[in-house]
Coordinates of C-alpha atoms in Angstrom, one line a residue:
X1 CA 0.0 0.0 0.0
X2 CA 1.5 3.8 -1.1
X3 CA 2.5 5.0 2.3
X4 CA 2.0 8.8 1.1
X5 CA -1.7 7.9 0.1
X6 CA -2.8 6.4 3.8
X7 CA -1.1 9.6 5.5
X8 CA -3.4 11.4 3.2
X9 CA -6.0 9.4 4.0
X10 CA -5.4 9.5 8.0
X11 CA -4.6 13.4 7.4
X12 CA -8.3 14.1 6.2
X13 CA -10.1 11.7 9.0
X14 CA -8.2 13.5 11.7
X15 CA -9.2 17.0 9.9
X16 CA -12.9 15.5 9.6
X17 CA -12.8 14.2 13.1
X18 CA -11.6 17.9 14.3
X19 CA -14.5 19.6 12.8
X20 CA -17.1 17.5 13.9
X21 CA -15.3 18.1 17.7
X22 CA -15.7 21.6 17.0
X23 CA -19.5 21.4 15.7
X24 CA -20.5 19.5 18.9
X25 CA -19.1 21.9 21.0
X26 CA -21.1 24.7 19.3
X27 CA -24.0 22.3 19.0
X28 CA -24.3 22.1 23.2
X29 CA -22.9 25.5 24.1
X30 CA -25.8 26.7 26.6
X31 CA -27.3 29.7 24.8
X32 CA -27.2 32.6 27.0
X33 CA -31.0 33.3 28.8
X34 CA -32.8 36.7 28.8
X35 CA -33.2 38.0 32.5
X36 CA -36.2 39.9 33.8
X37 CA -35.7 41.9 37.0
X38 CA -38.3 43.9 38.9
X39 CA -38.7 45.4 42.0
X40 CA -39.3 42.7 44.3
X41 CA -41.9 42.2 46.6
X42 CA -42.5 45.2 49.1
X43 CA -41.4 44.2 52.4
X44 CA -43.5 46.5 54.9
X45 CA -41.8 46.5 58.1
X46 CA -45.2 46.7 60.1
X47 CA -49.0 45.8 59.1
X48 CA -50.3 48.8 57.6
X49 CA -51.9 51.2 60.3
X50 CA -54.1 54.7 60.1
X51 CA -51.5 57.4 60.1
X52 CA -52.6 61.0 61.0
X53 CA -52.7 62.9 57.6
X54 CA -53.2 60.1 55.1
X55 CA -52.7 61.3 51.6
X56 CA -55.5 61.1 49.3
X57 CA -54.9 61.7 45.7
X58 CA -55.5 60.1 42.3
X59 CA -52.4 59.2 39.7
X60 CA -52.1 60.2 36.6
X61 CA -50.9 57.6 33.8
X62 CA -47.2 58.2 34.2
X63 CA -45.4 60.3 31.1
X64 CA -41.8 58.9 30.1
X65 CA -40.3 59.9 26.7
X66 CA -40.0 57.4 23.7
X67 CA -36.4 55.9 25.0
X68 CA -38.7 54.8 28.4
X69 CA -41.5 52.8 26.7
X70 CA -40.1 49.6 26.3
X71 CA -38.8 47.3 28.8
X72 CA -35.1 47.9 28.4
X73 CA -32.7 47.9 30.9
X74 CA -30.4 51.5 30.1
X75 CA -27.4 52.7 30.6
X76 CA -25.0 55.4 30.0
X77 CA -21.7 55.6 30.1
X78 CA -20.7 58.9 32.2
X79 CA -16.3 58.3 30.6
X80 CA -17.6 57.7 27.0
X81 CA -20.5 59.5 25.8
X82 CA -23.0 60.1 28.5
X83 CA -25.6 61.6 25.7
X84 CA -25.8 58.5 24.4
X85 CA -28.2 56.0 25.9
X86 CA -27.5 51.9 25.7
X87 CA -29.5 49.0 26.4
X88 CA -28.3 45.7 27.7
X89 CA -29.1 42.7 25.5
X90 CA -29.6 40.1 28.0
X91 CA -31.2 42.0 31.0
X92 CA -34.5 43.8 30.4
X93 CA -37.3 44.7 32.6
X94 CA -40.4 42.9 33.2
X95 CA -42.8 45.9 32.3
X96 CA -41.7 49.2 31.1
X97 CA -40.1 52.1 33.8
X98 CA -43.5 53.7 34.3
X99 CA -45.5 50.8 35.1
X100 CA -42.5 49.7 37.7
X101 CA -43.2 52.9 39.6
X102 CA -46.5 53.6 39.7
X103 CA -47.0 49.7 40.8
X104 CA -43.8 50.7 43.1
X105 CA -45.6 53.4 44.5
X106 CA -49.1 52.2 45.3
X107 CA -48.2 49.1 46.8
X108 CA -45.8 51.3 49.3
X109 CA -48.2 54.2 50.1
X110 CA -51.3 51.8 50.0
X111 CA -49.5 49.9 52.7
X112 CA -49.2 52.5 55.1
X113 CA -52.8 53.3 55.0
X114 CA -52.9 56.3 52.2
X115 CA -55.6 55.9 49.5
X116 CA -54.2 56.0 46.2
X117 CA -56.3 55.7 43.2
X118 CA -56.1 55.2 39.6
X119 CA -58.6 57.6 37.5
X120 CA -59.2 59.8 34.6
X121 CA -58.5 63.7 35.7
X122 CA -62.0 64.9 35.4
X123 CA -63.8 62.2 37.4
X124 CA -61.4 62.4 40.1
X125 CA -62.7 63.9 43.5
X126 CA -59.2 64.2 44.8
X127 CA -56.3 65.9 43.5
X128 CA -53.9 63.9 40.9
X129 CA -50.7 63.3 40.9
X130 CA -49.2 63.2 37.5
X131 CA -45.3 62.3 37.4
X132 CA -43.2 62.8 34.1
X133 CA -39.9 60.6 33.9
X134 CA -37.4 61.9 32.8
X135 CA -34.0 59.7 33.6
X136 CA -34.2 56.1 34.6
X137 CA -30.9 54.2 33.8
X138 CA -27.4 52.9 35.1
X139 CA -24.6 55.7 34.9
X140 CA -21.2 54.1 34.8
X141 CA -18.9 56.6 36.0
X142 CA -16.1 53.8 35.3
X143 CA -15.7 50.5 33.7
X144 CA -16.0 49.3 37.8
X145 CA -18.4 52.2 39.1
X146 CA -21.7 53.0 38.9
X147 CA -25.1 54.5 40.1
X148 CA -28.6 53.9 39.2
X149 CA -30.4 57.5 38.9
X150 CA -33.7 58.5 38.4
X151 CA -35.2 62.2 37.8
X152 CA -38.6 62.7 37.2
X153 CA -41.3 65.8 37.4
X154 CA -44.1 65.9 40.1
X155 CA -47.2 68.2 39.7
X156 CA -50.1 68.1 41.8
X157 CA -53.3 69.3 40.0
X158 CA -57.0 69.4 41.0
X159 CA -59.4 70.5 37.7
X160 CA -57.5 72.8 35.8
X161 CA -55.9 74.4 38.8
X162 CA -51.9 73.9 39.2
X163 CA -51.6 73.0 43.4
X164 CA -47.6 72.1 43.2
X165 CA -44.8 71.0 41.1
X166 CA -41.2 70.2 42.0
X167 CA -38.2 68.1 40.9
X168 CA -36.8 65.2 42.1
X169 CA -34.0 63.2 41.4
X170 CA -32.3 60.0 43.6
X171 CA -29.1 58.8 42.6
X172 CA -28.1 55.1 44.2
X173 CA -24.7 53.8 44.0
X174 CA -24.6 49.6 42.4
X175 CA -22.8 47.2 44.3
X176 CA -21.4 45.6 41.1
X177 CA -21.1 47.0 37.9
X178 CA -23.4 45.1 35.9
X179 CA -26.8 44.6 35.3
X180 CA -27.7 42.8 38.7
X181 CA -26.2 45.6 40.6
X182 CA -27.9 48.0 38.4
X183 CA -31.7 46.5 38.8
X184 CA -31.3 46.9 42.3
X185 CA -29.7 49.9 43.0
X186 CA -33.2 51.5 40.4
X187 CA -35.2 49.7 43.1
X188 CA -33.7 51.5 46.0
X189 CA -33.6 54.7 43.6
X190 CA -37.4 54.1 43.0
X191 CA -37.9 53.8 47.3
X192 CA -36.2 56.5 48.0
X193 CA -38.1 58.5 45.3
X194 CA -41.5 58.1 46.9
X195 CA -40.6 58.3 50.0
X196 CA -39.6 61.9 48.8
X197 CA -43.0 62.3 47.3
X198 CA -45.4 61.3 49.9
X199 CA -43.0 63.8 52.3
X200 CA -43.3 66.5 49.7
X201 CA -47.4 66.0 49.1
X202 CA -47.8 66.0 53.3
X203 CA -46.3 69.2 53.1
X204 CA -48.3 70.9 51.1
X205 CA -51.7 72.5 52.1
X206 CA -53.8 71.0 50.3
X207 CA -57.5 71.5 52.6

Protein backbone atom coordinates (compact mmCIF):
# COMPACT_ATOMS: atom_id res chain seq x y z
CA UNK A 1 0.00 0.00 0.00
CA UNK A 2 1.48 3.78 -1.09
CA UNK A 3 2.48 5.02 2.28
CA UNK A 4 2.02 8.80 1.15
CA UNK A 5 -1.72 7.92 0.07
CA UNK A 6 -2.83 6.43 3.82
CA UNK A 7 -1.08 9.64 5.47
CA UNK A 8 -3.41 11.42 3.25
CA UNK A 9 -5.97 9.42 3.98
CA UNK A 10 -5.41 9.52 8.00
CA UNK A 11 -4.56 13.36 7.44
CA UNK A 12 -8.26 14.11 6.21
CA UNK A 13 -10.07 11.69 8.98
CA UNK A 14 -8.15 13.46 11.75
CA UNK A 15 -9.23 17.00 9.94
CA UNK A 16 -12.92 15.55 9.58
CA UNK A 17 -12.77 14.19 13.06
CA UNK A 18 -11.57 17.93 14.31
CA UNK A 19 -14.48 19.63 12.79
CA UNK A 20 -17.07 17.46 13.91
CA UNK A 21 -15.32 18.12 17.73
CA UNK A 22 -15.66 21.61 16.96
CA UNK A 23 -19.47 21.37 15.70
CA UNK A 24 -20.52 19.54 18.87
CA UNK A 25 -19.11 21.88 21.02
CA UNK A 26 -21.05 24.68 19.27
CA UNK A 27 -24.04 22.27 19.03
CA UNK A 28 -24.26 22.10 23.17
CA UNK A 29 -22.88 25.49 24.13
CA UNK A 30 -25.81 26.74 26.59
CA UNK A 31 -27.27 29.71 24.84
CA UNK A 32 -27.19 32.56 26.96
CA UNK A 33 -30.96 33.30 28.81
CA UNK A 34 -32.78 36.71 28.78
CA UNK A 35 -33.17 38.00 32.47
CA UNK A 36 -36.16 39.94 33.82
CA UNK A 37 -35.70 41.91 36.99
CA UNK A 38 -38.27 43.93 38.87
CA UNK A 39 -38.68 45.42 41.96
CA UNK A 40 -39.27 42.71 44.29
CA UNK A 41 -41.93 42.15 46.58
CA UNK A 42 -42.50 45.23 49.14
CA UNK A 43 -41.44 44.24 52.38
CA UNK A 44 -43.55 46.50 54.86
CA UNK A 45 -41.82 46.51 58.12
CA UNK A 46 -45.20 46.66 60.12
CA UNK A 47 -49.02 45.75 59.07
CA UNK A 48 -50.31 48.79 57.57
CA UNK A 49 -51.95 51.17 60.30
CA UNK A 50 -54.05 54.70 60.13
CA UNK A 51 -51.55 57.42 60.07
CA UNK A 52 -52.62 60.97 61.04
CA UNK A 53 -52.74 62.92 57.63
CA UNK A 54 -53.23 60.13 55.12
CA UNK A 55 -52.72 61.29 51.63
CA UNK A 56 -55.48 61.10 49.35
CA UNK A 57 -54.87 61.71 45.68
CA UNK A 58 -55.55 60.08 42.35
CA UNK A 59 -52.39 59.19 39.66
CA UNK A 60 -52.14 60.18 36.59
CA UNK A 61 -50.88 57.61 33.77
CA UNK A 62 -47.23 58.22 34.22
CA UNK A 63 -45.37 60.32 31.11
CA UNK A 64 -41.81 58.92 30.12
CA UNK A 65 -40.31 59.88 26.67
CA UNK A 66 -40.02 57.44 23.69
CA UNK A 67 -36.41 55.91 24.99
CA UNK A 68 -38.72 54.80 28.36
CA UNK A 69 -41.51 52.84 26.68
CA UNK A 70 -40.09 49.56 26.29
CA UNK A 71 -38.84 47.32 28.79
CA UNK A 72 -35.06 47.90 28.40
CA UNK A 73 -32.74 47.87 30.85
CA UNK A 74 -30.42 51.54 30.15
CA UNK A 75 -27.45 52.69 30.57
CA UNK A 76 -25.05 55.39 29.98
CA UNK A 77 -21.72 55.63 30.08
CA UNK A 78 -20.66 58.90 32.25
CA UNK A 79 -16.26 58.26 30.61
CA UNK A 80 -17.58 57.66 27.01
CA UNK A 81 -20.48 59.49 25.82
CA UNK A 82 -23.01 60.10 28.49
CA UNK A 83 -25.60 61.58 25.71
CA UNK A 84 -25.79 58.50 24.45
CA UNK A 85 -28.23 55.98 25.86
CA UNK A 86 -27.49 51.88 25.71
CA UNK A 87 -29.45 48.99 26.44
CA UNK A 88 -28.27 45.69 27.67
CA UNK A 89 -29.06 42.71 25.50
CA UNK A 90 -29.59 40.12 28.02
CA UNK A 91 -31.16 42.00 31.00
CA UNK A 92 -34.51 43.82 30.43
CA UNK A 93 -37.26 44.71 32.58
CA UNK A 94 -40.42 42.85 33.24
CA UNK A 95 -42.80 45.91 32.32
CA UNK A 96 -41.66 49.16 31.09
CA UNK A 97 -40.08 52.12 33.81
CA UNK A 98 -43.49 53.74 34.33
CA UNK A 99 -45.47 50.83 35.07
CA UNK A 100 -42.54 49.67 37.66
CA UNK A 101 -43.22 52.95 39.59
CA UNK A 102 -46.48 53.58 39.73
CA UNK A 103 -46.99 49.69 40.75
CA UNK A 104 -43.83 50.65 43.13
CA UNK A 105 -45.62 53.42 44.52
CA UNK A 106 -49.06 52.22 45.31
CA UNK A 107 -48.16 49.10 46.85
CA UNK A 108 -45.79 51.28 49.28
CA UNK A 109 -48.15 54.22 50.08
CA UNK A 110 -51.30 51.76 50.04
CA UNK A 111 -49.53 49.86 52.71
CA UNK A 112 -49.22 52.53 55.09
CA UNK A 113 -52.83 53.29 54.99
CA UNK A 114 -52.87 56.33 52.19
CA UNK A 115 -55.62 55.95 49.50
CA UNK A 116 -54.17 56.03 46.24
CA UNK A 117 -56.29 55.74 43.16
CA UNK A 118 -56.07 55.25 39.57
CA UNK A 119 -58.65 57.56 37.49
CA UNK A 120 -59.24 59.81 34.61
CA UNK A 121 -58.46 63.72 35.73
CA UNK A 122 -61.96 64.86 35.44
CA UNK A 123 -63.76 62.20 37.41
CA UNK A 124 -61.37 62.41 40.08
CA UNK A 125 -62.72 63.88 43.49
CA UNK A 126 -59.24 64.16 44.83
CA UNK A 127 -56.29 65.88 43.50
CA UNK A 128 -53.93 63.93 40.85
CA UNK A 129 -50.67 63.31 40.94
CA UNK A 130 -49.23 63.24 37.45
CA UNK A 131 -45.28 62.30 37.43
CA UNK A 132 -43.19 62.79 34.05
CA UNK A 133 -39.87 60.61 33.92
CA UNK A 134 -37.36 61.89 32.84
CA UNK A 135 -34.01 59.70 33.55
CA UNK A 136 -34.23 56.06 34.56
CA UNK A 137 -30.88 54.15 33.78
CA UNK A 138 -27.43 52.92 35.07
CA UNK A 139 -24.64 55.70 34.91
CA UNK A 140 -21.21 54.14 34.77
CA UNK A 141 -18.88 56.62 36.03
CA UNK A 142 -16.06 53.85 35.29
CA UNK A 143 -15.74 50.55 33.72
CA UNK A 144 -15.99 49.32 37.77
CA UNK A 145 -18.44 52.22 39.09
CA UNK A 146 -21.69 53.04 38.92
CA UNK A 147 -25.06 54.49 40.06
CA UNK A 148 -28.60 53.94 39.23
CA UNK A 149 -30.41 57.49 38.90
CA UNK A 150 -33.73 58.53 38.42
CA UNK A 151 -35.18 62.17 37.85
CA UNK A 152 -38.60 62.73 37.19
CA UNK A 153 -41.31 65.83 37.44
CA UNK A 154 -44.10 65.95 40.13
CA UNK A 155 -47.23 68.20 39.73
CA UNK A 156 -50.13 68.11 41.81
CA UNK A 157 -53.30 69.32 40.04
CA UNK A 158 -57.03 69.45 40.98
CA UNK A 159 -59.45 70.48 37.73
CA UNK A 160 -57.53 72.83 35.83
CA UNK A 161 -55.86 74.38 38.81
CA UNK A 162 -51.92 73.87 39.18
CA UNK A 163 -51.60 72.95 43.36
CA UNK A 164 -47.61 72.15 43.19
CA UNK A 165 -44.79 71.02 41.13
CA UNK A 166 -41.21 70.25 41.98
CA UNK A 167 -38.19 68.13 40.89
CA UNK A 168 -36.85 65.16 42.06
CA UNK A 169 -33.99 63.21 41.38
CA UNK A 170 -32.27 59.99 43.64
CA UNK A 171 -29.11 58.81 42.57
CA UNK A 172 -28.12 55.07 44.21
CA UNK A 173 -24.72 53.85 43.97
CA UNK A 174 -24.62 49.58 42.36
CA UNK A 175 -22.84 47.18 44.29
CA UNK A 176 -21.41 45.64 41.11
CA UNK A 177 -21.13 46.99 37.87
CA UNK A 178 -23.43 45.07 35.85
CA UNK A 179 -26.82 44.56 35.27
CA UNK A 180 -27.74 42.82 38.74
CA UNK A 181 -26.19 45.56 40.57
CA UNK A 182 -27.89 48.03 38.35
CA UNK A 183 -31.74 46.46 38.75
CA UNK A 184 -31.29 46.94 42.34
CA UNK A 185 -29.74 49.88 42.96
CA UNK A 186 -33.18 51.53 40.41
CA UNK A 187 -35.19 49.70 43.06
CA UNK A 188 -33.73 51.54 46.03
CA UNK A 189 -33.60 54.74 43.64
CA UNK A 190 -37.42 54.05 43.05
CA UNK A 191 -37.90 53.80 47.32
CA UNK A 192 -36.23 56.52 47.95
CA UNK A 193 -38.11 58.50 45.35
CA UNK A 194 -41.53 58.07 46.86
CA UNK A 195 -40.65 58.31 50.04
CA UNK A 196 -39.64 61.91 48.77
CA UNK A 197 -42.97 62.31 47.33
CA UNK A 198 -45.43 61.31 49.94
CA UNK A 199 -42.98 63.79 52.32
CA UNK A 200 -43.32 66.47 49.71
CA UNK A 201 -47.39 65.99 49.09
CA UNK A 202 -47.77 66.03 53.34
CA UNK A 203 -46.32 69.16 53.12
CA UNK A 204 -48.34 70.89 51.14
CA UNK A 205 -51.73 72.53 52.14
CA UNK A 206 -53.83 71.02 50.25
CA UNK A 207 -57.47 71.50 52.58
Amino acid sequence: MNHRYLYQQLARLGAMLGLFAILSACSTTPVAQRQQYDFGPWLAESPATPVAGKLQFSLAEITVPAALESNAMLYRLQYDNVQQLKAYSQHRWSMPPAQLLAQRLKTRLTSQGNDVMVSTEAASPFPVLRIELEEFSQIFSSTSQSHAQISLRASLVKGRQLLAQKSFQQKVTAASADAPGGAKAMQEAADASIDALQTWIKSLPLN
